[in-house]
mmCIF file of C-alpha atoms in Angstrom:
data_model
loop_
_atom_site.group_PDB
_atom_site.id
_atom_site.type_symbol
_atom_site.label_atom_id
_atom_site.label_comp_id
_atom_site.label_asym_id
_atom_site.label_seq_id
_atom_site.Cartn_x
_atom_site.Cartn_y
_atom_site.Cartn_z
ATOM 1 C CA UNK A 211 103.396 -118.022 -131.338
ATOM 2 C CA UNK A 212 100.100 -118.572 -133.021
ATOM 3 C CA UNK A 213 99.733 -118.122 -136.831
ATOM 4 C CA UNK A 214 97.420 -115.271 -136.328
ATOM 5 C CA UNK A 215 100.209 -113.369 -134.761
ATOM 6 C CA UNK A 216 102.338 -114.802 -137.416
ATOM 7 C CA UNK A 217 100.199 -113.413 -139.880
ATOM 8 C CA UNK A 218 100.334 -110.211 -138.116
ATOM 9 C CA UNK A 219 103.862 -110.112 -138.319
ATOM 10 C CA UNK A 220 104.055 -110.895 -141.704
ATOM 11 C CA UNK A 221 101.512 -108.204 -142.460
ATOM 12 C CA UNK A 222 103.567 -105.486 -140.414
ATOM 13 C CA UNK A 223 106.600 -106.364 -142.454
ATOM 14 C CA UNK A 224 104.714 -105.892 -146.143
ATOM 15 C CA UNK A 225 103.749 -102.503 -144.794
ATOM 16 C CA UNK A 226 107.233 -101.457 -143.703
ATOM 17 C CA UNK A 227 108.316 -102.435 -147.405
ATOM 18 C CA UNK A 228 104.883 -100.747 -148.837
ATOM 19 C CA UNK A 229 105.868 -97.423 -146.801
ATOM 20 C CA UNK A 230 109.625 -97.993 -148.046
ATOM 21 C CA UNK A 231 107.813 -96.954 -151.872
ATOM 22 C CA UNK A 232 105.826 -94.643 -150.077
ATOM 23 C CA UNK A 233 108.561 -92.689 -149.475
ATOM 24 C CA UNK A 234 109.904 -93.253 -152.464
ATOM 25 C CA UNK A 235 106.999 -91.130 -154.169
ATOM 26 C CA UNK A 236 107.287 -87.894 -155.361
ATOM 27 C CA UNK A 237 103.627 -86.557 -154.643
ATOM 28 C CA UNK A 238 104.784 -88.078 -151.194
ATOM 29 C CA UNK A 239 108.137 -86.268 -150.616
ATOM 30 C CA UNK A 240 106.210 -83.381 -151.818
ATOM 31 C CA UNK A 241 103.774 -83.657 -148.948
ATOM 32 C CA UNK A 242 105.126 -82.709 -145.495
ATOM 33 C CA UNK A 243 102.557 -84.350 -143.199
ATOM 34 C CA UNK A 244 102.327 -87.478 -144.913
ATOM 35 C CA UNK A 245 105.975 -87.457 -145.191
ATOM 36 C CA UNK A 246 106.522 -87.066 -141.409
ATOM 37 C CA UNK A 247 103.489 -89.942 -140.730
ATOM 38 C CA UNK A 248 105.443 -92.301 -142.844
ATOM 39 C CA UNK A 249 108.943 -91.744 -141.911
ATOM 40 C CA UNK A 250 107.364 -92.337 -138.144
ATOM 41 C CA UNK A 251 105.678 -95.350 -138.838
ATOM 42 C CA UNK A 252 108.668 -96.829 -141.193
ATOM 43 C CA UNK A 253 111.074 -96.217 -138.169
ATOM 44 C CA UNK A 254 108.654 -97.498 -135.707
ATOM 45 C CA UNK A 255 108.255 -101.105 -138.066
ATOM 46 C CA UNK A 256 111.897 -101.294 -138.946
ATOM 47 C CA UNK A 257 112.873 -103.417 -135.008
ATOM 48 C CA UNK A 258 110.172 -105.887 -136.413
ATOM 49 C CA UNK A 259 111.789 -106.029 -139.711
ATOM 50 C CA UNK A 260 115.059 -106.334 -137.875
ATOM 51 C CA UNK A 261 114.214 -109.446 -135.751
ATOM 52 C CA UNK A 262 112.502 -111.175 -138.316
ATOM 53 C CA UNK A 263 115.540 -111.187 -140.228
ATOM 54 C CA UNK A 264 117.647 -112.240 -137.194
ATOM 55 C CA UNK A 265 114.453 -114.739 -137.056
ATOM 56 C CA UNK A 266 115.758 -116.424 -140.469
ATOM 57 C CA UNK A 267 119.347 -116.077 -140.092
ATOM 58 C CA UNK A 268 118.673 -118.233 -136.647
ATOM 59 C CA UNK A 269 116.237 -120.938 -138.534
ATOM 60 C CA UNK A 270 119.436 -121.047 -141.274
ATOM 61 C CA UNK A 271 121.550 -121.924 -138.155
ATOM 62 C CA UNK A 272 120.060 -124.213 -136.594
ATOM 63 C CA UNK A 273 119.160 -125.883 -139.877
ATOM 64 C CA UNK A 274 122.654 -126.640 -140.636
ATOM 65 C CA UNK A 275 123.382 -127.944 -137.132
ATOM 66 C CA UNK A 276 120.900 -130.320 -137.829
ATOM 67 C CA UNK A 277 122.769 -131.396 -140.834
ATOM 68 C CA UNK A 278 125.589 -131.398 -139.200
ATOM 69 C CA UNK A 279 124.824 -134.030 -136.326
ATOM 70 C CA UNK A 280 124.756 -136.544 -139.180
ATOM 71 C CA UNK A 281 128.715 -136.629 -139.113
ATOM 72 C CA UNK A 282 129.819 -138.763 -136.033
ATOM 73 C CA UNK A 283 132.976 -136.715 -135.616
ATOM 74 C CA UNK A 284 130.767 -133.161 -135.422
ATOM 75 C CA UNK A 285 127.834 -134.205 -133.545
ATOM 76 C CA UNK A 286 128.679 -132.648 -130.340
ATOM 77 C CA UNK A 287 129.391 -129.776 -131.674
ATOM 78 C CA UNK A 288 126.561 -129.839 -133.918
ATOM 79 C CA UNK A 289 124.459 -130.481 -130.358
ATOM 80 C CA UNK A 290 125.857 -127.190 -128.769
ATOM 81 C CA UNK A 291 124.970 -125.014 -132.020
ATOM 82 C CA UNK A 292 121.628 -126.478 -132.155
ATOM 83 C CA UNK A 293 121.381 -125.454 -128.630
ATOM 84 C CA UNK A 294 122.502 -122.275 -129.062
ATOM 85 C CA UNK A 295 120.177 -122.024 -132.176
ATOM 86 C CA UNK A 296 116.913 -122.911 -130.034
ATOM 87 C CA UNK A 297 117.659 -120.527 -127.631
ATOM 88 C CA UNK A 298 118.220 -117.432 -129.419
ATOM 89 C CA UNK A 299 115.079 -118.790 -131.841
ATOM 90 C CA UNK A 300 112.780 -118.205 -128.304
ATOM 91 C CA UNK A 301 114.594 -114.990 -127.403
ATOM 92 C CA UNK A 302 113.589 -113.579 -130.766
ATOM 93 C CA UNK A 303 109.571 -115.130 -130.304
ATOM 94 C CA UNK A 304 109.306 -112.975 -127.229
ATOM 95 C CA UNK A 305 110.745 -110.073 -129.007
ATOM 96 C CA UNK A 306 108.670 -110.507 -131.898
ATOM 97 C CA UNK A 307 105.620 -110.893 -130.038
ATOM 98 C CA UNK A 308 106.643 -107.592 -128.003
ATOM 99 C CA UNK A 309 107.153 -105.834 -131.484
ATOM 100 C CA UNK A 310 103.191 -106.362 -131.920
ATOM 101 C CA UNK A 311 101.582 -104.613 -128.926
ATOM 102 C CA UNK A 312 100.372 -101.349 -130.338
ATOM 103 C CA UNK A 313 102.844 -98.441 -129.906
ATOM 104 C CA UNK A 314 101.513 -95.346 -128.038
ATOM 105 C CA UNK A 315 101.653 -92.768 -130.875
ATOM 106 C CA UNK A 316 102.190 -89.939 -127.999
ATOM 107 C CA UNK A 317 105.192 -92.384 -126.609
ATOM 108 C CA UNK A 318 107.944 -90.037 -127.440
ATOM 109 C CA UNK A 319 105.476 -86.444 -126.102
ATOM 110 C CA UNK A 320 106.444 -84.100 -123.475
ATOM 111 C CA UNK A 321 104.197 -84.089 -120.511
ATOM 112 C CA UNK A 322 102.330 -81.804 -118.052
ATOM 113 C CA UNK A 323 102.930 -83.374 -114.801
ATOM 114 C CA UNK A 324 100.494 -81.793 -112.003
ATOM 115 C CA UNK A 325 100.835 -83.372 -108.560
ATOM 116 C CA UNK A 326 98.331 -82.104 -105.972
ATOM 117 C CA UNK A 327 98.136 -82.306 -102.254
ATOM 118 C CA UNK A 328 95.499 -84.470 -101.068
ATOM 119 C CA UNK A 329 93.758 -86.175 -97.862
ATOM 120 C CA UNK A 330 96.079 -85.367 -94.711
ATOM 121 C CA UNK A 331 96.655 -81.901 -94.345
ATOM 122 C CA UNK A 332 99.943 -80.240 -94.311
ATOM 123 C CA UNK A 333 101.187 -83.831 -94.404
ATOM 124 C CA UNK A 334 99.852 -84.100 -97.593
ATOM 125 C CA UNK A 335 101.490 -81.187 -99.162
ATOM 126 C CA UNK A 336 104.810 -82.070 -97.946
ATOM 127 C CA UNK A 337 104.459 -85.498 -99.357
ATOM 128 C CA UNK A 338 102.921 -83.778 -103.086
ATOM 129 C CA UNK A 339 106.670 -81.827 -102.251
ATOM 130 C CA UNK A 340 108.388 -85.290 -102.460
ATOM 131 C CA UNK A 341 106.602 -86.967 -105.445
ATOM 132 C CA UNK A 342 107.331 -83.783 -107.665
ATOM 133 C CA UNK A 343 111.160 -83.647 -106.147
ATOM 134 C CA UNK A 344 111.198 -87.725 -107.731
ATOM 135 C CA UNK A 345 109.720 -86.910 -110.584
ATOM 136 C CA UNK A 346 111.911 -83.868 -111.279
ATOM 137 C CA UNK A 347 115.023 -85.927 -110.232
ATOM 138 C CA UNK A 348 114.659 -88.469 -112.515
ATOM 139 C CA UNK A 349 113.718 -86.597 -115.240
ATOM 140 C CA UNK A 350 116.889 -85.231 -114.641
ATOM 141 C CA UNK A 351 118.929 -88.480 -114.809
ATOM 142 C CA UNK A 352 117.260 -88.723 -118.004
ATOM 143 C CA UNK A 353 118.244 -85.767 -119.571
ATOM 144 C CA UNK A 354 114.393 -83.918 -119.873
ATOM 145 C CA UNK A 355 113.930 -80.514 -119.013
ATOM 146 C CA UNK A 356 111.171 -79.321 -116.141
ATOM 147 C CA UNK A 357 109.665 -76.239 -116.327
ATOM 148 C CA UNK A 358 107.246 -75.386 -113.200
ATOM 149 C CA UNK A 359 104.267 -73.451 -114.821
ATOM 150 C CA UNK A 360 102.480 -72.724 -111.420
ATOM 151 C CA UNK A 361 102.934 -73.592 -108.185
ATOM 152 C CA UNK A 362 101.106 -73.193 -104.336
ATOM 153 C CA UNK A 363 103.572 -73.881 -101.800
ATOM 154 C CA UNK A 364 101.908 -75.606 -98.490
ATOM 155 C CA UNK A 365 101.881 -73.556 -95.507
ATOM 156 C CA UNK A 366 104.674 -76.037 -93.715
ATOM 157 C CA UNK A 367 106.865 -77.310 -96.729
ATOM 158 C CA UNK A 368 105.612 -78.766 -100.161
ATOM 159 C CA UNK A 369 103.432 -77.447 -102.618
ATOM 160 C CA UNK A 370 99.314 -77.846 -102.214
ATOM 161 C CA UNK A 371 99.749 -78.009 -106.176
ATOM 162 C CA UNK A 372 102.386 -77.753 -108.697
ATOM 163 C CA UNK A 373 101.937 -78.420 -112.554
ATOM 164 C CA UNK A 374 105.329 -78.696 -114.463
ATOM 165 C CA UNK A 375 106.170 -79.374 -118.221
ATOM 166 C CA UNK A 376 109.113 -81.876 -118.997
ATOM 167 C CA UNK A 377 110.428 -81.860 -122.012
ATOM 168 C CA UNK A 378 112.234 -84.781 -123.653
ATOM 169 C CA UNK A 379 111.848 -88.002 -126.233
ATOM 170 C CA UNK A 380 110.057 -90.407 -124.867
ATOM 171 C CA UNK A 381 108.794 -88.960 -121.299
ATOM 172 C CA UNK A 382 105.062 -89.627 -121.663
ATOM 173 C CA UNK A 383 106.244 -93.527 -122.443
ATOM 174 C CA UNK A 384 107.985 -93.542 -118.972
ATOM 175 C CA UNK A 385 105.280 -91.789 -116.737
ATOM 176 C CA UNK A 386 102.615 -92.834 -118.282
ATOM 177 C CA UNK A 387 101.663 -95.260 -115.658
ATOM 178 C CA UNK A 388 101.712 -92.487 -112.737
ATOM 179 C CA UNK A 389 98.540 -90.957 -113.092
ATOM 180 C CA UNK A 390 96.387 -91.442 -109.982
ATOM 181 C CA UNK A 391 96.515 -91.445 -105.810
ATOM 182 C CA UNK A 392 99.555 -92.495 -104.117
ATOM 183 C CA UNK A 393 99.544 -93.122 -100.106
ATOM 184 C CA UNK A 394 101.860 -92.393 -97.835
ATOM 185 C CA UNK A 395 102.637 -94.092 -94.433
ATOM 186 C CA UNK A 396 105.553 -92.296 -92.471
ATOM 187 C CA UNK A 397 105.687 -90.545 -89.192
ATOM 188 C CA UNK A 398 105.620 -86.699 -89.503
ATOM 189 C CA UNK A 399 108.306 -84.280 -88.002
ATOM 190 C CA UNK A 400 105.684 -82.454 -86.329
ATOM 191 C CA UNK A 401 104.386 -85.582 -84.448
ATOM 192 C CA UNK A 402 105.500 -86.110 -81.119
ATOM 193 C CA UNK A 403 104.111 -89.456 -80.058
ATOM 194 C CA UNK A 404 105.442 -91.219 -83.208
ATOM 195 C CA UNK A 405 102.541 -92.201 -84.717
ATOM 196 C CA UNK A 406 102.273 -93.344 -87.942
ATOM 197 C CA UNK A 407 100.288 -90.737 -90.206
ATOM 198 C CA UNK A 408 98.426 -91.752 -93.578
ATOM 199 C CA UNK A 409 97.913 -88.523 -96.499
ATOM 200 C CA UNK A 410 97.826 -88.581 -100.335
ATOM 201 C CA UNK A 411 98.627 -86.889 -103.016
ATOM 202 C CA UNK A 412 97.288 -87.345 -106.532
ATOM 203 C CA UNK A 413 99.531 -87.036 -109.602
ATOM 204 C CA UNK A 414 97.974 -86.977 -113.185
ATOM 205 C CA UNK A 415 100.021 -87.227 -116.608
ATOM 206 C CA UNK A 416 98.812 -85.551 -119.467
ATOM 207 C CA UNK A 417 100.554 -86.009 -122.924
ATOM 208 C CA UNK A 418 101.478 -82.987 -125.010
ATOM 209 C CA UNK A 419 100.080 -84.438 -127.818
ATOM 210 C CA UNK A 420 100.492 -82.878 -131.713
ATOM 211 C CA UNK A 421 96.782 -82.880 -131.906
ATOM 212 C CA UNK A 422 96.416 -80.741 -129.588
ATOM 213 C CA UNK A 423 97.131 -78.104 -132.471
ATOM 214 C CA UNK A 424 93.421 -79.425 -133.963
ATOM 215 C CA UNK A 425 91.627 -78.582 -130.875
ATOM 216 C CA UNK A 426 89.170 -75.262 -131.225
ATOM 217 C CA UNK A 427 88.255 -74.266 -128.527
ATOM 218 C CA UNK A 428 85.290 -71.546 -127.945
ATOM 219 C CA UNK A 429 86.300 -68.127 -126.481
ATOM 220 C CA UNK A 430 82.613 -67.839 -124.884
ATOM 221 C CA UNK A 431 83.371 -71.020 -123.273
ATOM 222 C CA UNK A 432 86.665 -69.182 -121.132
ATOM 223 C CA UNK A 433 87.222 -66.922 -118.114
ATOM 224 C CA UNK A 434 90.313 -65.469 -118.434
ATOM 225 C CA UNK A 435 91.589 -64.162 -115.112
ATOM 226 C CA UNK A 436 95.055 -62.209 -114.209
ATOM 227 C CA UNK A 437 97.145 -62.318 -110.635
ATOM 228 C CA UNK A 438 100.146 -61.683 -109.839
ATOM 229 C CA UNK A 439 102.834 -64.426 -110.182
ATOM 230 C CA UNK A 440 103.834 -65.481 -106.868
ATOM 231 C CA UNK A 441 107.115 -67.228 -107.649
ATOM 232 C CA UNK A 442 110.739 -65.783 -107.993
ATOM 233 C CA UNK A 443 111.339 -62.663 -109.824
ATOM 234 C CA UNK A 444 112.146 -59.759 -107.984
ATOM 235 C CA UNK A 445 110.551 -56.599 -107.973
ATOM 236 C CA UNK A 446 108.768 -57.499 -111.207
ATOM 237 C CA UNK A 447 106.311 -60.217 -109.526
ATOM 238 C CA UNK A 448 105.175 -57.188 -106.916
ATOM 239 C CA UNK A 449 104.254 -54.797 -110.138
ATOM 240 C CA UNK A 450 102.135 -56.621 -112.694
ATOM 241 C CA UNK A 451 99.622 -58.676 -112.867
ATOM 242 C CA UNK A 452 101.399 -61.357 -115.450
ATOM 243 C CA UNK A 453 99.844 -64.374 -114.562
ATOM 244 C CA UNK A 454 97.389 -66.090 -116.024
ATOM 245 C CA UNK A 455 94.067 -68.290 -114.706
ATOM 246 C CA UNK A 456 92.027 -69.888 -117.683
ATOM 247 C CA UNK A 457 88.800 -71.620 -116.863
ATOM 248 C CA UNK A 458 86.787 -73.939 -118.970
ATOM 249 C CA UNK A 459 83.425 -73.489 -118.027
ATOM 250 C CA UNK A 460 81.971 -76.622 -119.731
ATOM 251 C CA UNK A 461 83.943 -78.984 -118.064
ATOM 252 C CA UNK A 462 85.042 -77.177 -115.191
ATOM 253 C CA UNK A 463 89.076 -77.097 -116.032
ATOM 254 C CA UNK A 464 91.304 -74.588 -114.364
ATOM 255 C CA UNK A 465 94.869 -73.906 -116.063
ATOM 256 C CA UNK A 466 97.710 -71.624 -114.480
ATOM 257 C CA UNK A 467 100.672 -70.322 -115.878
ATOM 258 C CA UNK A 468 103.065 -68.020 -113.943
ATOM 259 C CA UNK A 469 106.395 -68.590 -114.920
ATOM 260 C CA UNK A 470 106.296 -65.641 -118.062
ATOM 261 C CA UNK A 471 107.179 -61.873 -117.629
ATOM 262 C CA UNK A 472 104.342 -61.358 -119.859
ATOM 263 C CA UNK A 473 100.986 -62.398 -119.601
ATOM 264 C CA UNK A 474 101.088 -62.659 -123.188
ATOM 265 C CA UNK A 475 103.234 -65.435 -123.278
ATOM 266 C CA UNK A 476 101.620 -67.156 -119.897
ATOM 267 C CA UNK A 477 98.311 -66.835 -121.874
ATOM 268 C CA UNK A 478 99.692 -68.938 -124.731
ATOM 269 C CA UNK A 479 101.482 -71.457 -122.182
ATOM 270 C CA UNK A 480 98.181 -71.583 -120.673
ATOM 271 C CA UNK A 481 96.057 -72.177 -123.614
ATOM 272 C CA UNK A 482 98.190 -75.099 -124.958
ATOM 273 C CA UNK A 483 98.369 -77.131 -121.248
ATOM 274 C CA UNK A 484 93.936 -76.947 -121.168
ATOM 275 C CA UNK A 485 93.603 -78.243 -124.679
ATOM 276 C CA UNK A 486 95.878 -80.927 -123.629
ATOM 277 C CA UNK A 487 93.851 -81.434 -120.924
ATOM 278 C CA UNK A 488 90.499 -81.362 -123.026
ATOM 279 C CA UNK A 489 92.183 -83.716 -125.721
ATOM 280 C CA UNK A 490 93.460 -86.140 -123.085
ATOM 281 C CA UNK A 491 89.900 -86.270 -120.885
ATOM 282 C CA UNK A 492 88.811 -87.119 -124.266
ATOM 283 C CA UNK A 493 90.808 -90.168 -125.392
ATOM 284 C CA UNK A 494 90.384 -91.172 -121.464
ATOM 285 C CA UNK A 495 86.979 -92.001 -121.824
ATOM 286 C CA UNK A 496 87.495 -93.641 -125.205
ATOM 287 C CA UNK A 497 89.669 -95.685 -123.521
ATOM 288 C CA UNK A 498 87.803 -96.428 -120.691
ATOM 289 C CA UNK A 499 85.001 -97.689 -122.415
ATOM 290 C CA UNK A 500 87.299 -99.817 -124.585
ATOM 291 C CA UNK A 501 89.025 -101.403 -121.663
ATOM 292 C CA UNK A 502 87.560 -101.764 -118.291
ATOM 293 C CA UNK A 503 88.932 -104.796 -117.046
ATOM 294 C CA UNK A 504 92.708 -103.265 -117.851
ATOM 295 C CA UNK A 505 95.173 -102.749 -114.306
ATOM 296 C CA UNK A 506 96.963 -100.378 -116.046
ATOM 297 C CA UNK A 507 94.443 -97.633 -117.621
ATOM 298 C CA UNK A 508 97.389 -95.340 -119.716
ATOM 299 C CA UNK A 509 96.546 -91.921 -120.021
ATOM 300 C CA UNK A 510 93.621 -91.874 -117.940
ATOM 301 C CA UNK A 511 94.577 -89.327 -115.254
ATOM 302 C CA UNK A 512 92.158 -90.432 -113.072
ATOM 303 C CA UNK A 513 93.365 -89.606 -109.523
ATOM 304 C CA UNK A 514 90.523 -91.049 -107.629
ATOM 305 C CA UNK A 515 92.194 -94.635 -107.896
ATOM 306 C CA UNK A 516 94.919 -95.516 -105.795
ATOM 307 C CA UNK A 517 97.486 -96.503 -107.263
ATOM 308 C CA UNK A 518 100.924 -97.074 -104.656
ATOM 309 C CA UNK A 519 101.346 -96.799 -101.207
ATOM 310 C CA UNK A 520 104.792 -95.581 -99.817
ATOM 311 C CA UNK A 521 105.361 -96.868 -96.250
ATOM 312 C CA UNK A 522 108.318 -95.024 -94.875
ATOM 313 C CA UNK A 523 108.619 -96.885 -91.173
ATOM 314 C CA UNK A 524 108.977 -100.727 -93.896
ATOM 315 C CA UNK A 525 111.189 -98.849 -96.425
ATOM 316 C CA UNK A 526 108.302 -100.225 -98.746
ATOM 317 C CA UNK A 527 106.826 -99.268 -101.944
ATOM 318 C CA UNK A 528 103.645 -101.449 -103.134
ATOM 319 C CA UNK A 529 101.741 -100.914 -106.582
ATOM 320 C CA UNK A 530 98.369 -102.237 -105.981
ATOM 321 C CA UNK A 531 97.689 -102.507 -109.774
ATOM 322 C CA UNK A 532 100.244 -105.160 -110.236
ATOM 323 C CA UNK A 533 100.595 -108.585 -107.941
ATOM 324 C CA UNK A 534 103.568 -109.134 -106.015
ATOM 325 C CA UNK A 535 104.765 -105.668 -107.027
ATOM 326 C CA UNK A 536 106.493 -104.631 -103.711
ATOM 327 C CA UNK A 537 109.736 -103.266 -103.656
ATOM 328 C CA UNK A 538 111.797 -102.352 -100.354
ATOM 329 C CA UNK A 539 114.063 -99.874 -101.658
ATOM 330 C CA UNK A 540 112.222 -96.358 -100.809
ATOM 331 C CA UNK A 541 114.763 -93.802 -100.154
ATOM 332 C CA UNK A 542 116.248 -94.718 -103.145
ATOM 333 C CA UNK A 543 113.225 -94.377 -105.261
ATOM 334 C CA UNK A 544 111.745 -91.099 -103.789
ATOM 335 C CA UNK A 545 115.566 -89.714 -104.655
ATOM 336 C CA UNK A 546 114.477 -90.553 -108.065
ATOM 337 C CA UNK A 547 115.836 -93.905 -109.368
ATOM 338 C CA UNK A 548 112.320 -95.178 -110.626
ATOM 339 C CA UNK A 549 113.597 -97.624 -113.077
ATOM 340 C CA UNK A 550 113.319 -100.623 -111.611
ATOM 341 C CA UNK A 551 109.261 -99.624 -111.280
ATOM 342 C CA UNK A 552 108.252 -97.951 -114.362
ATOM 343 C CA UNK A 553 110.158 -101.469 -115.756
ATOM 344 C CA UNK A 554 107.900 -103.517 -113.850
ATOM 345 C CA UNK A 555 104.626 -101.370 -115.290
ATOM 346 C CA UNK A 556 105.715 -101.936 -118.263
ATOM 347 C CA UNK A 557 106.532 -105.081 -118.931
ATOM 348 C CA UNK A 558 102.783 -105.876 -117.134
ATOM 349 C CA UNK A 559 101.455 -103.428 -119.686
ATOM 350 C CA UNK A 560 102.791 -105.464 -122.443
ATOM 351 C CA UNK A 561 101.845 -108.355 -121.000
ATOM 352 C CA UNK A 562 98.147 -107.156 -120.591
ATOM 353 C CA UNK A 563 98.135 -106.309 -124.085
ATOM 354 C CA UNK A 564 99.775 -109.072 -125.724
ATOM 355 C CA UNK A 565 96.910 -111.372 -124.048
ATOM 356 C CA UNK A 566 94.279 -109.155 -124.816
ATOM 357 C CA UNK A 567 95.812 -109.925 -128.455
ATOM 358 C CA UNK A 568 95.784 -113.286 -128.407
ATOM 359 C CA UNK A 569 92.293 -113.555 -127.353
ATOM 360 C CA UNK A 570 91.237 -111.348 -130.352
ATOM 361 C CA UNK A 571 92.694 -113.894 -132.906
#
């Protein structure tokens, strides 16, 4: 490790102890918000603090092995403890130098997860059918909650759109790296020679960030527009026009919400998805323009790169942002068991951004 990222260690652990007084303080504990902001960012320093103390209790260690390999009678065991030492000494450097990439402050939001039906016809839509039915199953394993807000079932199967929340700690931090086109290669039912057919879908992930609550948004600038819900409900979807079609006219952003008996409440479930939206378009192009060069552009939901092609005939999953990132286990990842990918992402993520550290000290 170099002693700038030392020195940036060292620096995160005097602010751990700083915000330890912090919240000490009683203009502090009388203060909700900066209560909450420190309590966060004590909790997110204390691993750091953690491993650097494992850190010294390992340099103590393998200090006294040393020592110890003077005495002819406990020099090979001495050489296995220094061993021993050395290795969990390098273990705790590449945990330490993990510890420094900047956490995601929206890490631990819900989500909106919209996956839409691209190039390939009907195709297409049943594929968009398949990405949502992985995403939903392994938010599932995890323990989130999905709630569709509006849907558009394809004429043959699938959904030409479907936007869902999911609810649960740490979601955005795990599907953060979805946002954009994915490919599919597979033969479809309907095709008799057995030709291999190529569609898309595109997928963006938007964070359901707390600043969202900040955002003012101009009610000259909307075009509020009511339908009837077209989803399950009985007689009550035939009666009243509940649901809900917000447009931004600025930028051009369309929000639906369906899933309410009141339009009311699908107004308000509307109204929070398009200024996360808004909010996240915004950060994107901060972002973008911090970070060009990066594989892996978080956040972004830009859905005109693609991003992973999923070759049915090969049983083959590829993610062209990442080299060598090929995995030949696809009907067990489109059932949902995405760990072994989002892993991959983001261990390269870290990777990207320890290096991009490195080179700034």
């Amino acid at each position: 490790m170099t002693p700038t990222l030392r020195r940036k260690l060292e620096a995160l652990a005097e602010r751990r102890e700083e915000l330890e007084r912090l919240l000490a303080d009683p203009s502090v504990l009388a203060d909700n918000d900066r209560f909450r902001n420190y309590s966060r960012e004590f909790a997110q320093l204390q691993p750091l603090v953690t491993a650097l103390a494992e850190e010294t209790r390992a340099k103590r260690d393998l200090a006294a092995a040393e020592a110890m390999r003077e005495d002819p009678e406990l020099a090979e065991l001495a050489a296995e403890e220094i061993a021993a030492a050395q290795t969990r000494l390098a273990q705790l450097e590449d945990e330490l130098s993990l510890l420094l990439v900047p956490k995601d402050a929206r890490d631990d939001a819900n989500l909106f997860l919209e996956v839409r039906a691209g190039t390939g016809g009907d195709e297409a839509a049943i594929f968009a059918g398949d990405l949502f039915r992985m995403y939903a199953r392994y938010a599932e394993r995890q323990g989130w909650k999905v709630e569709v807000e509006s849907d558009s079932p394809g004429e043959h199967g699938g959904y030409k759109e479907i936007v869902a929340r999911i609810v649960g700690r740490g979601a955005y931090s795990k599907l953060k790296f979805e946002s954009g086109t994915h490919r599919v290669q597979r033969v479809p039912e309907t095709e008799s020679q057995g030709r291999i057919h190529t569609s898309a879908a595109t997928v963006a992930i938007i964070p359901e960030d707390e600043a969202v609550d900040d955002i003012v948004v101009n009610p000259a600038d909307l075009r509020v527009d009511t339908f009837r819900s077209s989803g399950a409900g009985g007689q009550h979807v035939n009666k009243t026009d509940s649901a809900i079609r917000i447009t931004h006219l600025p930028t051009g952003v369309v929000v639906e919400c369906q899933t309410e008996r009141s339009q009311h409440a699908n107004r308000d479930k509307a109204m929070k998805r398009l200024k996360a939206q808004l909010l996240d378009a915004e950060r994107s192009k901060q972002l973008a323009a911090q970070a060009e060069s990066r594989k892996l552009q978080v956040g972004s939901g830009d859905r005109s790169q693609r991003i992973r092609t999923y070759n049915f005939p090969q049983g083959r999953i590829t993610d062209h942002r990442v080299d060598g990132l090929t995995l030949y286990d696809l009907p067990n990842i489109i059932q949902g068991n995405l760990d072994e990918l989002i892993d991959r992402l983001t261990r390269e993520h870290q990777a990207e951004e320890l290096a991009r550290l490195s080179e700034a000290a």
